[in-house]
Amino acid sequence: MGNLSDVQIGQELKINPVNNDIYTKTYHSQILNIGKRELRISIPYVNGRLIPLGAGTQIKVIINSETFDSEVISRELGHEKSLIIATPHSIFRGNRVNNKTKVISITSGKGGVGKSTLSINLAIAMSKLGKKVCLIDADLGMANIDVLLKMTPKMNLTHIINNEAENIFDVIVEGPEGVLIVPGSSGWQNIANLKDRQFQRLIKAFNELEQYTDIILFDTGAGINNNIINFLLASDEVLLVTTPEPHAITDAYAMIKVIMEQKKDLGVKLIVNKTSTPKEGSNVGNKISFASNKFLGVSMEYLGCVQENQSFIKSSKNQTPILQNQPNSKTAKEIKDLASSLIGEKNKPSSGMVGFIKKLTGLFKK
């Protein structure tokens, strides 16, 4: 097919993913918009299930009985779910396929610091910045991401492990701004006792997920125990959330100490939540950084703070992320700045989701 002169908005087309072990069928879609180098098409559904082809997926497109090679440039999972695909002779060859997903665990030394609410808003902010984000609820005792987002998921990770779900997308729930949510379960707690076939199902599931995500955020439990520490040690980066409250500062330092005793080169970044002013946040950050440098011999990076105000409190009570409810508020801007810092930095190569699972399993079996 040389050009798209005969193609119209609303016209149906078929797409066939190339060399894709997950999606092997012919899928029906519809043209939503036509550009010089790209088409915006509807995301296909099969039996009511979303087929979320990720950026970089190579496809064959059939329009008017003619076929051309194309590629998924980007994906929108918000209000109007769509794919942007390249027009004939305009394949972008995006590098999503060649990059490994970055795995970031978000943790805290104690409960009540607003970690899960911050995790949700960071995921939304990263998605707004163009990243494909998955938020996984890994709090083994108090999983609550679904509650904070008013969700009622039917499946979780245990269904994958027990072969009760066909693939990871049967478990995933779509959250705000297209963020993919994996609901919490006790499956993580039992990872050390998985049989080989169950472990292989887990590897397969996250291999599938890695093809469609740039960043995976794990919202871990709070406090210091082996389960949580194992998650942190297996991650590419760790975000440690604390508040200006003295006990929270003490517990954050204790968490840093435990991590550094086992893996000094792990990138740990500090976020001070619920501050009254930015200065209070930087004072807490500097205090923890100074103690870490003096007594542990490690440099602790202070990423920033999030101020507590009535809009943030009200948003949390209403179970509505402030990035959606009040996107132009001061608090929302602070969270966007944190997300921008995390996305913009150049870090060591990521091990990817499968690498994370293998490291995590090894740690649990020690």
XYZ file of C-alpha atoms in Angstrom:
366
model
C 0.000 0.000 0.000
C 1.687 3.216 -1.128
C -0.518 5.850 0.513
C -3.697 6.325 2.513
C -5.607 8.515 0.046
C -8.568 6.130 0.005
C -8.691 5.636 3.769
C -11.334 7.387 5.871
C -12.005 8.018 9.543
C -14.363 5.376 10.890
C -13.133 2.755 8.458
C -12.462 -0.724 9.793
C -9.086 -2.441 9.544
C -7.411 -5.633 10.716
C -4.090 -5.965 12.503
C -1.843 -8.999 12.916
C 0.967 -8.782 15.528
C 4.266 -10.115 14.171
C 6.428 -12.571 16.172
C 4.240 -12.118 19.251
C 3.799 -15.159 21.502
C 0.914 -13.606 23.434
C -1.287 -12.083 20.778
C -1.386 -14.417 17.780
C -4.778 -13.709 16.202
C -6.132 -11.191 13.712
C -7.741 -8.273 15.563
C -10.368 -5.838 14.327
C -10.026 -2.102 14.864
C -11.313 1.211 13.538
C -9.550 4.352 12.290
C -10.058 7.305 14.649
C -7.740 9.871 13.062
C -5.368 10.113 10.086
C -2.001 11.881 10.122
C 0.859 12.118 7.626
C 3.025 9.581 9.438
C 0.613 7.882 11.792
C -2.896 6.556 12.254
C -4.830 6.603 15.504
C -6.939 3.463 15.774
C -9.165 1.964 18.449
C -7.644 -0.648 20.744
C -9.013 -4.074 19.823
C -11.187 -6.095 22.182
C -11.757 -9.855 22.135
C -14.641 -11.249 24.188
C -14.699 -8.032 26.197
C -10.971 -8.226 26.960
C -8.591 -5.403 26.052
C -5.721 -6.261 23.664
C -3.167 -3.641 24.826
C -0.438 -3.931 22.188
C 2.578 -2.041 23.480
C 4.803 0.568 21.830
C 7.316 -1.089 19.518
C 5.049 -4.013 18.608
C 5.446 -4.823 14.913
C 2.182 -5.479 13.086
C 0.729 -6.161 9.654
C -2.239 -3.924 8.813
C -4.979 -4.870 6.378
C -7.122 -2.063 4.902
C -9.275 -2.382 1.766
C -7.795 -5.844 1.106
C -4.295 -4.317 0.976
C -1.569 -5.070 3.525
C 1.340 -3.001 4.856
C 3.929 -3.408 7.615
C 3.591 -1.074 10.567
C 4.471 -0.619 14.208
C 2.694 0.562 17.356
C 4.203 3.950 18.226
C 2.269 4.603 21.426
C -0.801 3.540 23.350
C -3.482 5.530 25.164
C -5.433 3.733 27.899
C -7.307 6.747 29.215
C -10.847 7.838 28.343
C -10.553 7.028 24.620
C -8.485 3.879 24.367
C -6.397 3.972 21.209
C -3.178 2.967 19.478
C -0.970 5.197 17.354
C 0.477 3.176 14.480
C 2.892 4.149 11.697
C 1.619 4.715 8.169
C 3.221 2.829 5.230
C 6.963 3.525 4.813
C 7.043 5.465 8.117
C 7.971 2.788 10.658
C 9.446 4.474 13.731
C 11.349 1.506 15.179
C 10.853 2.768 18.713
C 13.277 1.366 21.304
C 10.675 0.090 23.794
C 11.310 -3.509 22.676
C 15.035 -3.202 23.364
C 14.762 -1.590 26.796
C 14.164 -3.452 30.011
C 11.458 -2.237 32.343
C 12.698 -0.308 35.370
C 11.522 -1.784 38.688
C 11.070 0.696 41.555
C 9.926 -0.329 45.031
C 8.247 2.261 47.249
C 8.541 1.601 50.965
C 8.559 3.224 54.414
C 9.987 2.543 57.826
C 6.547 2.716 59.460
C 2.897 2.834 58.507
C 0.781 5.954 58.283
C 3.180 8.054 56.188
C 0.926 8.124 53.091
C 3.051 5.727 51.048
C 0.255 4.050 49.072
C -1.498 7.316 48.231
C 1.814 8.738 47.050
C 2.500 5.580 45.008
C -0.802 5.961 43.165
C -0.204 9.627 42.389
C 3.392 9.025 41.270
C 2.163 6.318 38.882
C -0.418 8.713 37.431
C 2.178 11.491 37.090
C 4.580 9.173 35.255
C 1.785 8.069 32.925
C 0.938 11.706 32.180
C 4.592 12.167 31.245
C 4.241 9.516 28.562
C 5.502 6.415 30.375
C 3.725 3.068 30.364
C 3.340 2.395 34.097
C 2.182 -0.597 36.118
C 1.527 -0.298 39.865
C 1.683 -3.584 41.767
C 0.259 -3.824 45.267
C 2.904 -5.847 47.106
C 1.821 -5.036 50.652
C 1.619 -8.572 52.008
C -0.490 -7.697 54.997
C -2.487 -4.561 54.186
C -2.975 -4.459 50.397
C -5.163 -1.424 49.766
C -4.453 0.094 46.339
C -7.807 -1.194 45.064
C -9.604 0.351 48.057
C -7.906 3.727 47.573
C -9.049 3.700 43.932
C -12.568 2.368 44.593
C -11.832 -0.783 42.617
C -13.325 -4.258 43.017
C -10.909 -6.583 41.188
C -12.046 -10.122 40.493
C -8.570 -11.623 40.226
C -5.094 -11.148 41.656
C -1.633 -12.671 41.406
C -2.690 -15.912 43.082
C -4.912 -16.697 40.104
C -1.844 -16.591 37.840
C 0.191 -18.823 40.140
C -2.622 -21.372 40.432
C -3.311 -21.359 36.668
C -6.754 -19.830 37.175
C -6.025 -16.887 34.853
C -4.963 -17.179 31.232
C -2.414 -14.362 31.368
C -1.404 -11.279 33.350
C -3.973 -9.120 31.533
C -6.793 -11.137 33.081
C -5.546 -9.924 36.452
C -4.706 -6.326 35.583
C -7.243 -3.590 36.284
C -6.970 -0.340 34.386
C -6.491 2.616 36.723
C -6.503 6.393 36.226
C -4.653 7.745 33.163
C -4.128 4.237 31.816
C -2.000 3.069 34.765
C -2.102 -0.725 34.946
C -2.919 -2.043 38.430
C -2.044 -5.526 39.706
C -4.176 -6.019 42.850
C -2.576 -7.259 46.055
C -2.635 -10.856 47.226
C -0.827 -13.305 49.466
C 0.958 -14.704 46.418
C 4.130 -12.733 47.088
C 4.357 -14.080 50.614
C 4.385 -17.647 49.305
C 6.932 -17.076 46.545
C 9.643 -19.100 48.330
C 7.370 -22.145 48.370
C 6.263 -22.095 44.740
C 6.574 -25.275 42.726
C 8.577 -25.092 39.515
C 5.499 -24.942 37.296
C 4.011 -22.154 39.435
C 7.246 -20.196 39.263
C 7.294 -20.596 35.475
C 3.759 -19.194 35.306
C 4.934 -16.180 37.289
C 7.941 -15.675 34.999
C 5.713 -15.952 31.920
C 3.196 -13.477 33.346
C 5.785 -10.811 34.055
C 7.568 -11.449 30.799
C 4.236 -10.561 29.176
C 3.921 -7.468 31.337
C 7.431 -6.264 30.563
C 6.592 -5.956 26.869
C 3.996 -3.287 27.642
C 5.558 -1.241 30.442
C 8.405 1.201 30.909
C 8.204 1.390 34.701
C 6.817 -0.985 37.324
C 6.165 0.435 40.771
C 5.863 -1.938 43.732
C 3.958 -0.547 46.697
C 5.506 -2.658 49.460
C 4.454 -2.999 53.059
C 5.739 -0.685 55.792
C 8.341 -1.540 58.401
C 11.379 -3.776 58.501
C 10.932 -7.485 57.868
C 12.550 -10.008 55.542
C 9.719 -10.011 53.001
C 9.897 -6.252 52.486
C 13.704 -6.117 52.493
C 13.834 -8.842 49.826
C 11.607 -6.748 47.561
C 13.874 -3.756 47.995
C 17.090 -5.665 47.357
C 15.707 -7.144 44.129
C 14.626 -3.742 42.749
C 16.512 -1.360 40.480
C 15.685 1.557 42.782
C 14.014 2.194 46.117
C 11.916 5.192 47.118
C 11.828 5.559 50.895
C 8.881 7.617 52.146
C 8.943 9.291 55.546
C 7.376 12.284 57.305
C 8.756 14.978 59.646
C 7.372 13.022 62.614
C 10.332 11.921 64.847
C 9.390 8.230 64.958
C 9.038 8.156 61.165
C 12.507 9.692 60.763
C 14.026 7.144 63.164
C 12.345 4.254 61.364
C 13.430 5.576 57.956
C 17.052 5.677 59.103
C 16.732 2.145 60.492
C 15.411 0.980 57.112
C 18.358 2.616 55.321
C 20.772 0.905 57.698
C 19.305 -2.557 57.077
C 19.356 -2.056 53.287
C 22.922 -0.738 53.215
C 24.199 -3.604 55.337
C 23.185 -5.942 52.509
C 23.523 -3.876 49.318
C 25.407 -0.584 49.522
C 25.107 0.196 45.822
C 21.299 0.022 45.758
C 19.871 3.364 44.687
C 17.761 4.589 47.619
C 16.018 7.943 47.294
C 14.222 9.775 50.074
C 10.824 11.492 49.830
C 9.484 13.454 52.793
C 5.674 13.376 52.786
C 3.144 15.443 54.767
C 5.418 18.449 55.316
C 4.145 21.880 56.328
C 6.675 23.705 54.116
C 9.333 22.779 51.536
C 11.971 23.914 54.030
C 10.742 21.398 56.587
C 11.069 18.692 53.961
C 14.620 19.650 53.027
C 15.600 19.873 56.714
C 14.403 16.297 57.291
C 16.092 15.142 54.112
C 19.377 16.788 55.060
C 19.214 15.335 58.575
C 18.770 11.767 57.312
C 21.380 12.253 54.566
C 23.915 13.575 57.079
C 23.370 10.659 59.472
C 23.584 8.123 56.620
C 26.836 9.615 55.385
C 28.430 9.925 58.822
C 27.438 6.598 60.365
C 26.820 4.326 57.367
C 29.248 5.805 54.880
C 26.607 6.156 52.155
C 25.264 9.189 50.323
C 21.495 9.393 50.573
C 19.708 11.303 47.804
C 16.881 13.567 48.922
C 14.429 13.548 46.007
C 11.932 16.083 47.369
C 8.855 16.571 49.522
C 5.074 16.676 49.292
C 3.257 19.208 51.451
C 0.158 18.243 53.371
C -2.824 20.516 52.901
C -6.600 20.318 53.012
C -6.924 19.553 49.302
C -4.654 16.508 49.632
C -6.451 15.311 52.778
C -9.865 15.753 51.133
C -8.726 13.994 47.977
C -7.486 10.992 49.981
C -10.724 10.750 51.976
C -12.746 10.826 48.762
C -10.573 8.037 47.298
C -9.722 10.263 44.342
C -6.057 10.824 43.381
C -5.133 14.490 43.626
C -3.449 14.241 40.207
C -6.967 13.760 38.830
C -9.044 15.694 41.309
C -6.863 18.833 41.494
C -4.142 18.471 38.853
C -3.097 22.113 39.095
C -2.747 22.221 42.888
C 0.552 22.820 44.656
C 0.621 19.227 45.912
C 0.007 17.833 42.422
C 2.866 19.950 41.063
C 5.231 18.611 43.733
C 4.333 15.023 42.818
C 4.788 15.799 39.108
C 8.242 17.205 39.904
C 9.169 13.997 41.751
C 7.999 11.908 38.798
C 9.949 14.089 36.352
C 13.120 13.676 38.420
C 12.749 9.904 38.447
C 12.078 9.694 34.708
C 14.728 12.179 33.666
C 17.735 10.721 35.449
C 20.256 8.454 33.770
C 20.692 5.343 35.862
C 22.492 2.038 35.628
C 20.840 -0.476 33.255
C 17.660 -2.046 34.583
C 17.483 -5.798 35.146
C 13.897 -5.916 33.964
C 10.881 -7.607 35.507
C 12.033 -11.159 34.861
C 15.428 -10.327 36.394
C 13.599 -8.872 39.382
C 11.522 -12.030 39.871
C 14.581 -14.263 39.654
C 16.490 -12.142 42.201
C 13.471 -11.987 44.479
C 12.970 -15.756 44.381
C 16.648 -16.310 45.185
C 16.408 -13.968 48.170
C 13.257 -15.640 49.516
C 14.862 -19.082 49.259
C 17.975 -18.130 51.232
